[in-house]
Amino acid sequence: MSDALRCDRAPAWAALRQHFDREGRALDLRRAFEADSGRVQALSQEAPHLFADLSKNLIDAPTEALLLRLARECGLEAHRDAMFAGRHINHTEDRAVMHWLLRQPKDSVPKTAAAPAGVAQGATENIATEHARVHETLDAMLAYAEKVRADHTITDVVNIGIGGSDLGPQMAVLALAEFVAPGKHFHFVSNVDGHELAAVLKGLAPEHTLFLIASKTFTTAETMANAQSAKRWYEQSGGTDIAGHFAALTTNVEAAKQFGIDTTFGFWDWVGGRYSMWSAIGLPVALAIGAEGFRRFLAGAHAMDEHFRTAPLERNLPVRLGLLDVWYRNFHGFTSRCIAPYHAALRRLPAYLQQLEMESNGKQVDAQGQPVTYGTSPVLWGEPGTNGQHAYFQMLHQGTDVVPLEFIAVHEAGHDLPGHQPKLLANAIAQAQALMVGKKDDGGHKNFPGNRPSTFFVFERLTPEVLGAFVALYEHRVFTSGALWGINSFDQWGVELGKVLAKDLEPRLASGDTTGLDASTAGLVTRLGHKQ
Ligand code: F6P
C-alpha cells in the first residue's frame, strides 16, 4: 500500500479549503461562462471512444490546478502505477488489482514493472504468467460462446449470480441489445427471493435452457440457493445432461465440480467481483454479442486503461472526474450524484455504477485502519431520461439540496423510428441548460435557482467499444477518488456482518428461538416465523 500522504494531511488540502471559502463556494456558472470564452474548451475533452463536457461543473482553472496538486501530493500516480505493476494494493486481502489485465491484448505482453517510488514493498504478481492464463481462458470461453450461439436448441440463457456476478453482465447485455443475435433470450436471476427464479423458470424448457452459475467464490448464499433450485428444477423436468446445460464461472472451480458442474471457466483472485465483467463472468455478454463483439468490448476498455495510465493528469479524464468527485464531496459537501442516461438500453447502468462506486469507496477508515475525518463515497442513483424528468427532476431543479448530475447522451440512435432521437437529445441538453441557467421568478414557486452542476457525456453510438471505454472510465475515476481518500477501494468487509447474522436468524425463523436477540429483532423473528 502506498505510504503517500492522506488527503487531509496534504498542504494542497488546506489550500483548497481556503480557495473554497474565498471563491469556490460562490462560483456562479453563468458568470463563469460570461467571463471566460474558453471555458468549454478548457473543461471538456475527448477521451477514447467518448467526449465529456465538464464545463457546467462548479470548477475553474485555479480549482483544477489545486486538485491536481492534491493528487500529486497524495501520490496518485504512484498508486496507479502500483496497480498496473501488479502490486498487492488490495492490502486487506493481500491481492493485486488487475482487472485491466483482462483487457490487455494478446500480442502486447505487459512486463512486471519495478515498484514505483513511494510504494511500500509487498507482493507482486507475475504479470506475464497471468496474462497468458487470461488469454488461454478467454479463447476457451469465446470458443464456447460461439458453439452455444450456433446451437439452435439453446434458446434461453439464465445467468445465476449476484452483485458483480450479475449487475455488469446484465447491464451490458441490455445496453448492447442492438448487437444481440436473435433467437436467444437472456435472463438474470440474482435475488434469493424465489419469486425471481420461479418467474423465469415458468417460461423455460430444460432441453432449451443453459444455466450459467456465476460466482467468484462459489459460496455466496443467494447464488448457491438459486443454483440448487435450478438444478433441481432441471432434473425434475426430465433434464439429464447437466454437463450440456450448466456452466460455472468462478475462481473456485473445485467447488463448482463438487456441485456437479464440469463445464467451468475460471478467473483469479486479483479480479474484484465488481470489476469482473471482463473475465469469465462476462460469458453472458459474449453469448449475446459474440466473440468478436466481446473482443471489441475489451478493446474499448483497454483504450481507456492506456489513457488513464499515460495521459498527463491535466487531460486525464478519469483523474479529472475523480478529482471533481473529491471537490464536491469534501468541499461542497454534496452527498449524492445522479446518473441520467438518455438511452433506454442503459437502464441498468445506474445500478451497476452504484455497486462499482459505493462498494469500492463506501469506507470509513484509511489504509492504516484509522478513521477518516472526511466524507467518502457519495450515494449514486438514477434512471434513464426522459423518465426521470417526470419523477425526481423537480427536486433537482428546485429542491434544497444540490445533486450533481451526469447526463449520458448517444448521438446516433439504434432504431429507425423518425423524430424520437432529436426530441430525446434536446431534452438532455435542455435539462443540463435549465439546471445551470435557472429562471428568476419573484413569485417564488416558479423560481429556479440555477447554478446546479452537471457533466455531459457524449457517445457517438452505443457500441461494445464505447461501453467498454465508459465502464473503464468509471473504474479509474473510482480508483482516483479512493486513492486520494487513502482508502482501500478493493475490499468490501462491510457486506459480511449482515451475511453472518442472516445465517444465525434463518433457523430461528423455524424454531422461534429469540434468545439473546434485541427486542426489535426478536419481535420481527416472531412475526415472520415460518409459515411452511
Ligand atoms: O456483496 C458482496 C459480494 O462479495 C460482491 O462484492 C460480489 O460482487 C458479490 O458478493 C457476489 O460474490 P460472488 O461472485 O463470489 O458470488
Coordinates of C-alpha atoms and ligand atoms in Angstrom, one line a residue:
M1 CA 0.0 0.0 0.0
S2 CA 1.1 3.5 -0.8
D3 CA 2.8 5.3 2.1
A4 CA 1.7 8.6 0.4
L5 CA 0.0 11.4 2.3
R6 CA -3.6 11.1 3.2
C7 CA -5.6 13.9 1.5
D8 CA -6.5 15.8 4.7
R9 CA -2.8 16.0 5.7
A10 CA -1.6 17.3 2.3
P11 CA -0.7 21.0 2.0
A12 CA -3.0 21.3 -1.0
W13 CA -6.0 20.2 1.1
A14 CA -5.6 23.3 3.3
A15 CA -5.1 25.4 0.2
L16 CA -8.3 24.0 -1.3
R17 CA -10.2 24.8 1.8
Q18 CA -9.0 28.4 1.7
H19 CA -9.8 28.6 -2.0
F20 CA -13.2 27.1 -1.4
D21 CA -14.0 29.7 1.3
R22 CA -12.7 32.6 -0.7
E23 CA -14.1 31.8 -4.1
G24 CA -15.1 28.2 -4.8
R25 CA -18.3 28.2 -2.8
A26 CA -19.5 31.3 -4.5
L27 CA -18.7 30.2 -8.1
D28 CA -21.6 31.1 -10.4
L29 CA -21.6 29.1 -13.6
R30 CA -23.5 31.8 -15.5
R31 CA -20.9 34.4 -14.6
A32 CA -18.1 31.9 -15.2
F33 CA -19.3 31.4 -18.8
E34 CA -19.6 35.1 -19.4
A35 CA -16.2 35.8 -18.0
D36 CA -14.3 33.1 -19.9
S37 CA -15.0 32.4 -23.6
G38 CA -12.5 29.5 -23.4
R39 CA -14.4 27.7 -20.6
V40 CA -15.8 24.9 -22.7
Q41 CA -12.6 24.3 -24.4
A42 CA -10.7 24.1 -21.1
L43 CA -13.2 22.0 -19.3
S44 CA -14.2 19.5 -21.9
Q45 CA -12.2 16.8 -23.6
E46 CA -12.1 13.8 -25.9
A47 CA -11.1 10.5 -24.4
P48 CA -11.0 7.1 -26.1
H49 CA -14.5 6.5 -27.6
L50 CA -16.3 9.3 -25.9
F51 CA -16.5 13.1 -25.2
A52 CA -17.1 14.7 -21.9
D53 CA -18.2 18.3 -21.2
L54 CA -17.3 19.2 -17.6
S55 CA -17.8 22.9 -18.1
K56 CA -21.1 23.0 -16.3
N57 CA -19.4 22.0 -13.1
L58 CA -18.6 24.2 -10.2
I59 CA -14.9 24.3 -11.0
D60 CA -12.5 26.6 -12.8
A61 CA -8.8 26.6 -13.7
P62 CA -7.5 27.5 -10.3
T63 CA -9.7 24.8 -8.6
E64 CA -8.5 22.2 -11.0
A65 CA -4.9 23.2 -10.5
L66 CA -5.2 22.9 -6.8
L67 CA -6.9 19.5 -7.1
L68 CA -4.1 18.3 -9.4
R69 CA -1.6 19.5 -6.8
L70 CA -3.5 17.4 -4.2
A71 CA -3.4 14.4 -6.4
R72 CA 0.3 14.7 -6.8
E73 CA 0.9 15.2 -3.1
C74 CA -1.3 12.2 -2.3
G75 CA 0.8 10.0 -4.7
L76 CA -2.0 9.2 -7.1
E77 CA 0.4 8.4 -10.0
A78 CA 2.5 6.1 -7.8
H79 CA -0.7 4.3 -6.6
R80 CA -1.9 4.0 -10.2
D81 CA 1.4 2.7 -11.4
A82 CA 1.4 0.2 -8.5
M83 CA -1.9 -1.2 -9.7
F84 CA -0.5 -1.5 -13.3
A85 CA 2.6 -3.1 -11.9
G86 CA 0.6 -5.9 -10.3
R87 CA 1.4 -5.0 -6.7
H88 CA -0.9 -6.1 -4.0
I89 CA -2.6 -2.8 -3.4
N90 CA -5.7 -4.5 -2.0
H91 CA -3.7 -5.0 1.2
T92 CA -6.5 -6.1 3.5
E93 CA -7.0 -9.2 1.3
D94 CA -3.3 -9.3 0.1
R95 CA -4.4 -9.2 -3.5
A96 CA -3.3 -7.5 -6.7
V97 CA -5.9 -5.4 -8.6
M98 CA -5.5 -6.4 -12.2
H99 CA -8.9 -6.3 -14.0
W100 CA -7.1 -4.1 -16.5
L101 CA -5.0 -7.2 -17.5
L102 CA -8.2 -8.9 -18.7
R103 CA -8.4 -6.3 -21.4
Q104 CA -4.7 -6.2 -22.3
P105 CA -4.4 -7.5 -25.9
K106 CA -2.8 -10.9 -26.5
D107 CA 0.1 -9.5 -28.6
S108 CA 1.2 -6.9 -26.0
V109 CA 2.6 -8.7 -23.1
P110 CA 3.0 -6.4 -20.1
K111 CA 6.1 -6.8 -18.0
T112 CA 6.1 -6.7 -14.2
A113 CA 7.4 -3.3 -13.5
A114 CA 9.7 -2.2 -10.7
A115 CA 7.9 -0.9 -7.6
P116 CA 7.0 2.7 -8.2
A117 CA 8.6 5.3 -6.0
G118 CA 6.7 5.9 -2.8
V119 CA 5.1 2.5 -2.7
A120 CA 6.0 0.1 0.1
Q121 CA 7.4 -3.2 -0.9
G122 CA 5.0 -6.1 -1.0
A123 CA 3.9 -9.0 -3.1
T124 CA 3.7 -8.5 -6.9
E125 CA 2.0 -10.8 -9.4
N126 CA 4.0 -12.2 -12.3
I127 CA 2.1 -10.3 -14.9
A128 CA 3.3 -12.2 -18.0
T129 CA 2.2 -15.5 -16.5
E130 CA -1.2 -14.2 -15.6
H131 CA -1.6 -12.6 -19.0
A132 CA -1.0 -15.9 -20.7
R133 CA -3.6 -17.5 -18.4
V134 CA -6.1 -14.7 -19.2
H135 CA -5.8 -15.4 -22.9
E136 CA -6.0 -19.1 -22.6
T137 CA -9.3 -18.8 -20.7
L138 CA -10.6 -16.0 -22.9
D139 CA -10.0 -18.1 -26.0
A140 CA -11.7 -21.1 -24.5
M141 CA -14.7 -19.1 -23.2
L142 CA -15.2 -17.3 -26.6
A143 CA -15.0 -20.6 -28.4
Y144 CA -17.7 -22.0 -26.1
A145 CA -19.8 -18.9 -26.6
E146 CA -19.6 -19.3 -30.4
K147 CA -20.5 -23.0 -30.0
V148 CA -23.6 -22.2 -27.9
R149 CA -24.6 -19.3 -30.3
A150 CA -24.6 -21.8 -33.2
D151 CA -26.6 -24.3 -31.2
H152 CA -30.2 -23.5 -32.0
T153 CA -31.6 -25.9 -29.5
I154 CA -30.5 -23.5 -26.8
T155 CA -32.9 -20.6 -26.8
D156 CA -32.6 -19.4 -23.2
V157 CA -29.6 -18.5 -21.1
V158 CA -30.1 -18.0 -17.4
N159 CA -27.3 -16.2 -15.5
I160 CA -27.5 -17.0 -11.8
G161 CA -25.2 -14.7 -9.8
I162 CA -25.4 -11.6 -7.6
G163 CA -23.6 -8.3 -7.2
G164 CA -20.6 -8.2 -9.5
S165 CA -21.6 -11.6 -10.9
D166 CA -24.9 -10.1 -12.1
L167 CA -25.0 -6.4 -12.4
G168 CA -22.3 -5.9 -15.0
P169 CA -23.3 -8.7 -17.4
Q170 CA -27.0 -7.8 -17.1
M171 CA -26.3 -4.1 -17.7
A172 CA -24.1 -4.9 -20.7
V173 CA -26.4 -7.4 -22.3
L174 CA -29.3 -4.8 -22.1
A175 CA -27.1 -2.0 -23.3
L176 CA -25.9 -3.9 -26.3
A177 CA -29.3 -5.3 -27.3
E178 CA -28.8 -3.9 -30.8
F179 CA -25.9 -6.3 -31.2
V180 CA -27.5 -9.4 -29.7
A181 CA -28.1 -12.2 -32.1
P182 CA -31.8 -13.1 -32.5
G183 CA -33.0 -16.4 -31.2
K184 CA -31.6 -16.3 -27.7
H185 CA -33.2 -14.9 -24.6
F186 CA -31.2 -13.8 -21.7
H187 CA -32.5 -13.9 -18.1
F188 CA -30.7 -12.8 -14.9
V189 CA -31.6 -14.2 -11.6
S190 CA -29.8 -12.7 -8.5
N191 CA -32.2 -12.5 -5.6
V192 CA -32.6 -15.2 -3.0
D193 CA -36.3 -14.2 -3.2
G194 CA -37.7 -17.3 -5.0
H195 CA -40.2 -15.1 -6.9
E196 CA -37.4 -14.1 -9.2
L197 CA -36.3 -17.6 -10.2
A198 CA -39.8 -19.1 -10.2
A199 CA -41.0 -16.4 -12.7
V200 CA -38.1 -17.2 -15.0
L201 CA -38.4 -21.0 -14.8
K202 CA -42.1 -20.8 -15.6
G203 CA -41.4 -20.0 -19.2
L204 CA -38.5 -22.4 -19.8
A205 CA -38.0 -25.9 -21.2
P206 CA -34.9 -27.8 -19.8
E207 CA -33.7 -29.0 -23.2
H208 CA -33.6 -25.5 -24.5
T209 CA -32.0 -23.8 -21.4
L210 CA -28.4 -23.1 -20.5
F211 CA -27.7 -22.1 -16.8
L212 CA -24.6 -20.1 -16.1
I213 CA -23.7 -20.2 -12.4
A214 CA -21.7 -17.1 -11.9
S215 CA -19.9 -16.7 -8.6
K216 CA -16.3 -15.6 -7.9
T217 CA -16.3 -17.6 -4.6
F218 CA -18.9 -20.2 -5.4
T219 CA -20.1 -19.8 -1.8
T220 CA -22.5 -16.8 -2.0
A221 CA -25.7 -17.9 -0.2
E222 CA -28.1 -16.4 -2.7
T223 CA -26.4 -17.8 -5.7
M224 CA -26.0 -21.3 -4.2
A225 CA -29.7 -21.4 -3.2
N226 CA -30.7 -20.4 -6.8
A227 CA -28.2 -22.8 -8.4
Q228 CA -29.5 -25.7 -6.2
S229 CA -33.2 -24.8 -7.2
A230 CA -32.3 -24.5 -10.9
K231 CA -30.5 -27.9 -10.8
R232 CA -33.5 -29.5 -9.0
W233 CA -35.9 -28.0 -11.5
Y234 CA -33.8 -29.1 -14.4
E235 CA -33.7 -32.7 -13.1
Q236 CA -37.3 -32.8 -12.1
S237 CA -38.3 -31.5 -15.5
G238 CA -36.6 -34.5 -17.1
G239 CA -33.2 -33.0 -17.9
T240 CA -30.3 -35.5 -17.8
D241 CA -27.4 -33.6 -19.3
I242 CA -26.0 -31.3 -16.6
A243 CA -22.7 -31.0 -18.5
G244 CA -24.5 -29.6 -21.5
H245 CA -26.9 -27.3 -19.7
F246 CA -24.9 -25.9 -16.8
A247 CA -21.6 -24.0 -16.8
A248 CA -19.8 -22.3 -13.9
L249 CA -17.9 -19.0 -14.0
T250 CA -15.8 -18.9 -10.9
T251 CA -12.4 -18.8 -9.3
N252 CA -13.4 -21.8 -7.2
V253 CA -13.5 -24.4 -9.9
E254 CA -13.2 -27.2 -7.3
A255 CA -16.5 -26.2 -5.6
A256 CA -18.2 -26.0 -9.0
K257 CA -17.1 -29.5 -9.8
Q258 CA -18.4 -30.7 -6.4
F259 CA -21.7 -29.1 -7.2
G260 CA -21.8 -31.3 -10.3
I261 CA -20.7 -28.9 -13.0
D262 CA -17.9 -29.9 -15.3
T263 CA -18.0 -27.0 -17.8
T264 CA -16.1 -24.3 -15.9
F265 CA -14.4 -21.1 -16.9
G266 CA -12.1 -19.7 -14.2
F267 CA -10.6 -16.4 -13.2
W268 CA -8.4 -15.2 -10.4
D269 CA -8.4 -13.6 -7.0
W270 CA -6.9 -10.5 -8.4
V271 CA -10.2 -9.7 -10.2
G272 CA -12.6 -8.0 -7.8
G273 CA -16.2 -9.1 -8.0
R274 CA -17.4 -5.6 -9.2
Y275 CA -14.5 -5.5 -11.7
S276 CA -15.1 -8.9 -13.1
M277 CA -17.3 -8.4 -16.2
W278 CA -14.2 -8.6 -18.3
S279 CA -13.4 -12.1 -17.1
A280 CA -15.4 -15.4 -17.4
I281 CA -18.2 -13.5 -15.6
G282 CA -18.7 -11.8 -19.0
L283 CA -19.7 -15.0 -20.6
P284 CA -23.4 -13.9 -21.0
V285 CA -22.1 -10.8 -22.8
A286 CA -20.0 -13.0 -25.1
L287 CA -23.0 -15.2 -25.7
A288 CA -25.1 -12.2 -26.5
I289 CA -22.8 -10.2 -28.8
G290 CA -20.4 -12.9 -30.0
A291 CA -16.7 -13.4 -29.6
E292 CA -15.8 -10.5 -31.9
G293 CA -18.2 -8.2 -30.1
F294 CA -16.7 -9.2 -26.7
R295 CA -13.2 -8.5 -28.0
R296 CA -14.4 -5.1 -29.1
F297 CA -15.8 -4.5 -25.6
L298 CA -12.4 -5.4 -24.1
A299 CA -10.6 -3.2 -26.7
G300 CA -12.7 -0.2 -25.7
A301 CA -11.8 -0.7 -22.0
H302 CA -8.1 -1.2 -22.9
A303 CA -8.0 2.1 -24.7
M304 CA -9.3 3.8 -21.6
D305 CA -6.7 1.9 -19.5
E306 CA -4.0 3.3 -21.7
H307 CA -5.4 6.8 -21.4
F308 CA -5.5 6.5 -17.6
R309 CA -2.1 5.1 -17.4
T310 CA -0.3 7.5 -19.8
A311 CA -2.2 10.8 -20.3
P312 CA -0.9 13.8 -18.3
L313 CA -3.1 14.3 -15.2
E314 CA -4.3 17.6 -16.6
R315 CA -6.0 15.9 -19.6
N316 CA -6.7 12.6 -18.0
L317 CA -10.4 12.2 -17.9
P318 CA -10.8 9.6 -15.1
V319 CA -8.4 11.7 -13.0
R320 CA -10.3 14.9 -13.7
L321 CA -13.6 13.2 -12.8
G322 CA -12.3 11.6 -9.6
L323 CA -10.9 15.0 -8.5
L324 CA -14.2 16.6 -9.2
D325 CA -15.8 14.0 -7.0
V326 CA -13.4 14.9 -4.2
W327 CA -14.2 18.6 -4.7
Y328 CA -17.9 18.0 -4.5
R329 CA -17.9 15.6 -1.6
N330 CA -15.3 17.2 0.7
F331 CA -15.6 20.9 -0.1
H332 CA -19.1 21.5 -1.3
G333 CA -20.4 18.7 0.9
F334 CA -22.6 17.1 -1.7
T335 CA -23.7 13.7 -0.6
S336 CA -25.1 12.2 -3.8
R337 CA -24.7 12.1 -7.5
C338 CA -27.4 11.3 -10.1
I339 CA -26.8 9.2 -13.2
A340 CA -29.2 10.1 -16.1
P341 CA -28.5 8.0 -19.2
Y342 CA -30.6 9.3 -22.1
H343 CA -30.7 5.9 -23.8
A344 CA -33.3 3.3 -22.6
A345 CA -30.8 0.4 -23.2
L346 CA -28.6 1.9 -20.4
R347 CA -31.4 1.4 -17.8
R348 CA -29.3 -0.8 -15.6
L349 CA -26.3 1.4 -15.7
P350 CA -27.1 3.4 -12.5
A351 CA -27.5 0.1 -10.5
Y352 CA -24.2 -1.2 -11.9
L353 CA -22.3 2.1 -11.1
Q354 CA -23.9 2.0 -7.7
Q355 CA -22.0 -1.2 -6.8
L356 CA -18.9 -0.1 -8.5
E357 CA -18.6 3.2 -6.6
M358 CA -20.4 2.5 -3.3
E359 CA -18.9 -0.9 -2.6
S360 CA -15.5 0.4 -3.6
N361 CA -15.4 3.7 -1.8
G362 CA -18.0 3.3 0.9
K363 CA -15.3 3.1 3.6
Q364 CA -14.6 4.9 6.8
V365 CA -11.0 4.0 7.6
D366 CA -7.8 4.7 5.8
A367 CA -5.1 2.3 4.7
Q368 CA -3.8 2.1 8.2
G369 CA -7.3 1.4 9.6
Q370 CA -7.6 4.8 11.1
P371 CA -10.9 6.6 10.9
V372 CA -11.1 9.3 8.2
T373 CA -12.2 12.8 9.0
Y374 CA -13.9 13.5 5.7
G375 CA -16.7 12.1 3.5
T376 CA -16.1 9.2 1.1
S377 CA -18.4 7.6 -1.4
P378 CA -21.5 9.6 -2.3
V379 CA -24.8 7.9 -2.9
L380 CA -25.2 7.1 -6.6
W381 CA -28.7 6.7 -8.1
G382 CA -30.6 7.4 -11.3
E383 CA -32.9 6.4 -14.0
P384 CA -32.9 6.9 -17.7
G385 CA -34.1 10.2 -19.2
T386 CA -36.6 11.4 -20.1
N387 CA -38.5 9.3 -17.4
G388 CA -36.6 10.9 -14.6
Q389 CA -37.8 14.3 -15.7
H390 CA -41.3 13.3 -14.8
A391 CA -40.3 11.9 -11.5
Y392 CA -37.5 13.4 -9.4
F393 CA -36.1 16.2 -11.6
Q394 CA -38.4 18.5 -9.7
M395 CA -36.2 18.1 -6.6
L396 CA -33.0 18.5 -8.7
H397 CA -34.3 21.9 -10.1
Q398 CA -36.0 23.4 -7.0
G399 CA -35.1 21.2 -4.0
T400 CA -33.0 22.4 -1.1
D401 CA -30.1 20.0 -1.9
V402 CA -27.7 20.3 -4.8
V403 CA -27.2 17.0 -6.6
P404 CA -24.6 16.9 -9.4
L405 CA -26.0 15.2 -12.4
E406 CA -24.4 13.1 -15.1
F407 CA -26.0 13.1 -18.5
I408 CA -25.1 10.4 -21.0
A409 CA -26.3 11.1 -24.5
V410 CA -25.9 8.9 -27.5
H411 CA -25.7 10.7 -30.8
E412 CA -26.8 8.0 -33.2
A413 CA -30.0 6.0 -32.4
G414 CA -30.0 2.3 -32.6
H415 CA -33.5 2.3 -34.1
D416 CA -35.1 3.9 -37.2
L417 CA -38.2 5.5 -35.7
P418 CA -38.3 9.0 -37.1
G419 CA -38.4 12.0 -34.8
H420 CA -37.6 10.4 -31.4
Q421 CA -33.9 10.9 -31.3
P422 CA -33.9 14.8 -31.7
K423 CA -36.6 15.0 -29.0
L424 CA -34.6 12.8 -26.7
L425 CA -31.3 14.7 -27.2
A426 CA -33.0 18.1 -27.0
N427 CA -34.4 17.1 -23.6
A428 CA -31.0 16.0 -22.3
I429 CA -29.3 19.3 -23.4
A430 CA -32.3 21.3 -22.1
Q431 CA -32.1 19.8 -18.6
A432 CA -28.4 20.5 -18.3
Q433 CA -29.1 24.0 -19.5
A434 CA -32.1 24.6 -17.2
L435 CA -30.2 23.3 -14.2
M436 CA -27.5 25.8 -14.9
V437 CA -29.3 28.9 -16.1
G438 CA -32.3 28.7 -13.8
K439 CA -35.1 31.2 -14.1
K440 CA -35.9 34.2 -12.0
D441 CA -39.5 34.5 -10.7
D442 CA -40.3 36.8 -7.9
G443 CA -43.4 34.9 -7.1
G444 CA -41.2 32.2 -5.5
H445 CA -42.9 29.0 -6.7
K446 CA -41.7 29.3 -10.3
N447 CA -38.2 30.4 -9.4
F448 CA -35.4 28.1 -10.5
P449 CA -32.1 29.0 -8.6
G450 CA -29.9 27.6 -11.4
N451 CA -26.2 27.1 -10.9
R452 CA -26.8 23.4 -10.4
P453 CA -23.9 21.4 -11.8
S454 CA -23.8 18.6 -14.3
T455 CA -21.4 16.7 -16.5
F456 CA -22.4 15.8 -20.0
F457 CA -21.0 12.6 -21.7
V458 CA -21.5 12.1 -25.4
F459 CA -21.2 8.7 -27.2
E460 CA -21.3 8.7 -31.0
R461 CA -23.1 5.3 -30.8
L462 CA -23.7 2.7 -28.1
T463 CA -21.2 0.1 -29.4
P464 CA -19.3 -2.6 -27.5
E465 CA -16.1 -0.5 -27.5
V466 CA -17.9 2.6 -26.3
L467 CA -19.5 0.8 -23.4
G468 CA -16.2 -0.9 -22.5
A469 CA -14.4 2.5 -22.5
F470 CA -17.1 4.2 -20.4
V471 CA -17.1 1.5 -17.7
A472 CA -13.3 1.6 -17.6
L473 CA -13.5 5.3 -17.2
Y474 CA -15.7 4.9 -14.2
E475 CA -13.5 2.2 -12.7
H476 CA -10.5 4.5 -12.9
R477 CA -12.5 7.5 -11.6
V478 CA -13.4 5.5 -8.6
F479 CA -9.8 4.5 -8.2
T480 CA -8.8 8.2 -8.3
S481 CA -11.1 9.4 -5.6
G482 CA -10.4 6.3 -3.5
A483 CA -6.7 6.9 -3.8
L484 CA -7.0 10.5 -2.6
W485 CA -9.2 9.4 0.3
G486 CA -6.5 6.9 1.2
I487 CA -8.9 4.1 1.5
N488 CA -8.8 0.5 0.1
S489 CA -11.2 0.7 -2.8
F490 CA -10.9 -3.1 -3.5
D491 CA -12.2 -4.8 -0.4
Q492 CA -15.8 -5.0 0.9
W493 CA -15.8 -6.1 4.6
G494 CA -19.0 -4.1 5.1
V495 CA -21.1 -6.8 3.5
E496 CA -20.0 -9.5 5.9
L497 CA -21.9 -8.8 9.1
G498 CA -25.3 -9.0 7.6
K499 CA -24.4 -12.3 6.0
V500 CA -23.3 -13.8 9.3
L501 CA -26.5 -12.5 11.1
A502 CA -28.8 -13.9 8.4
K503 CA -27.2 -17.3 8.9
D504 CA -28.0 -17.1 12.6
L505 CA -31.6 -15.9 12.1
E506 CA -32.7 -18.3 9.4
P507 CA -33.0 -21.4 11.8
R508 CA -34.6 -19.1 14.4
L509 CA -37.5 -18.4 12.0
A510 CA -38.2 -22.1 12.1
S511 CA -37.6 -22.7 15.8
G512 CA -39.0 -19.4 17.1
D513 CA -35.9 -19.1 19.4
T514 CA -35.2 -15.5 20.2
T515 CA -32.7 -16.0 22.9
G516 CA -30.0 -13.2 23.1
L517 CA -31.7 -11.0 20.4
D518 CA -32.6 -7.4 21.0
A519 CA -36.3 -6.7 21.4
S520 CA -37.0 -5.4 17.9
T521 CA -35.2 -8.2 16.1
A522 CA -36.9 -10.8 18.4
G523 CA -40.3 -9.3 17.6
L524 CA -39.6 -9.5 13.9
V525 CA -38.4 -13.1 14.1
T526 CA -41.6 -14.0 15.9
R527 CA -43.8 -12.1 13.5
L528 CA -42.1 -13.5 10.4
G529 CA -41.6 -17.1 11.7
H530 CA -42.1 -20.0 9.3
K531 CA -45.4 -20.4 7.5
Q532 CA -44.4 -23.6 5.8
Ligands
F6P1 O1 -21.9 -8.3 -1.9 C1 -20.6 -8.8 -1.6 C2 -20.0 -9.5 -2.8 O2 -18.9 -10.2 -2.4 C3 -19.7 -8.6 -4.0 O3 -18.5 -8.0 -3.9 C4 -19.7 -9.6 -5.1 O4 -19.8 -9.0 -6.3 C5 -20.9 -10.4 -4.7 O5 -20.9 -10.5 -3.3 C6 -21.0 -11.8 -5.3 O6 -19.9 -12.6 -5.0 P1 -19.6 -13.9 -5.7 O7 -19.3 -13.6 -7.1 O8 -18.5 -14.5 -5.0 O9 -20.8 -14.8 -5.6

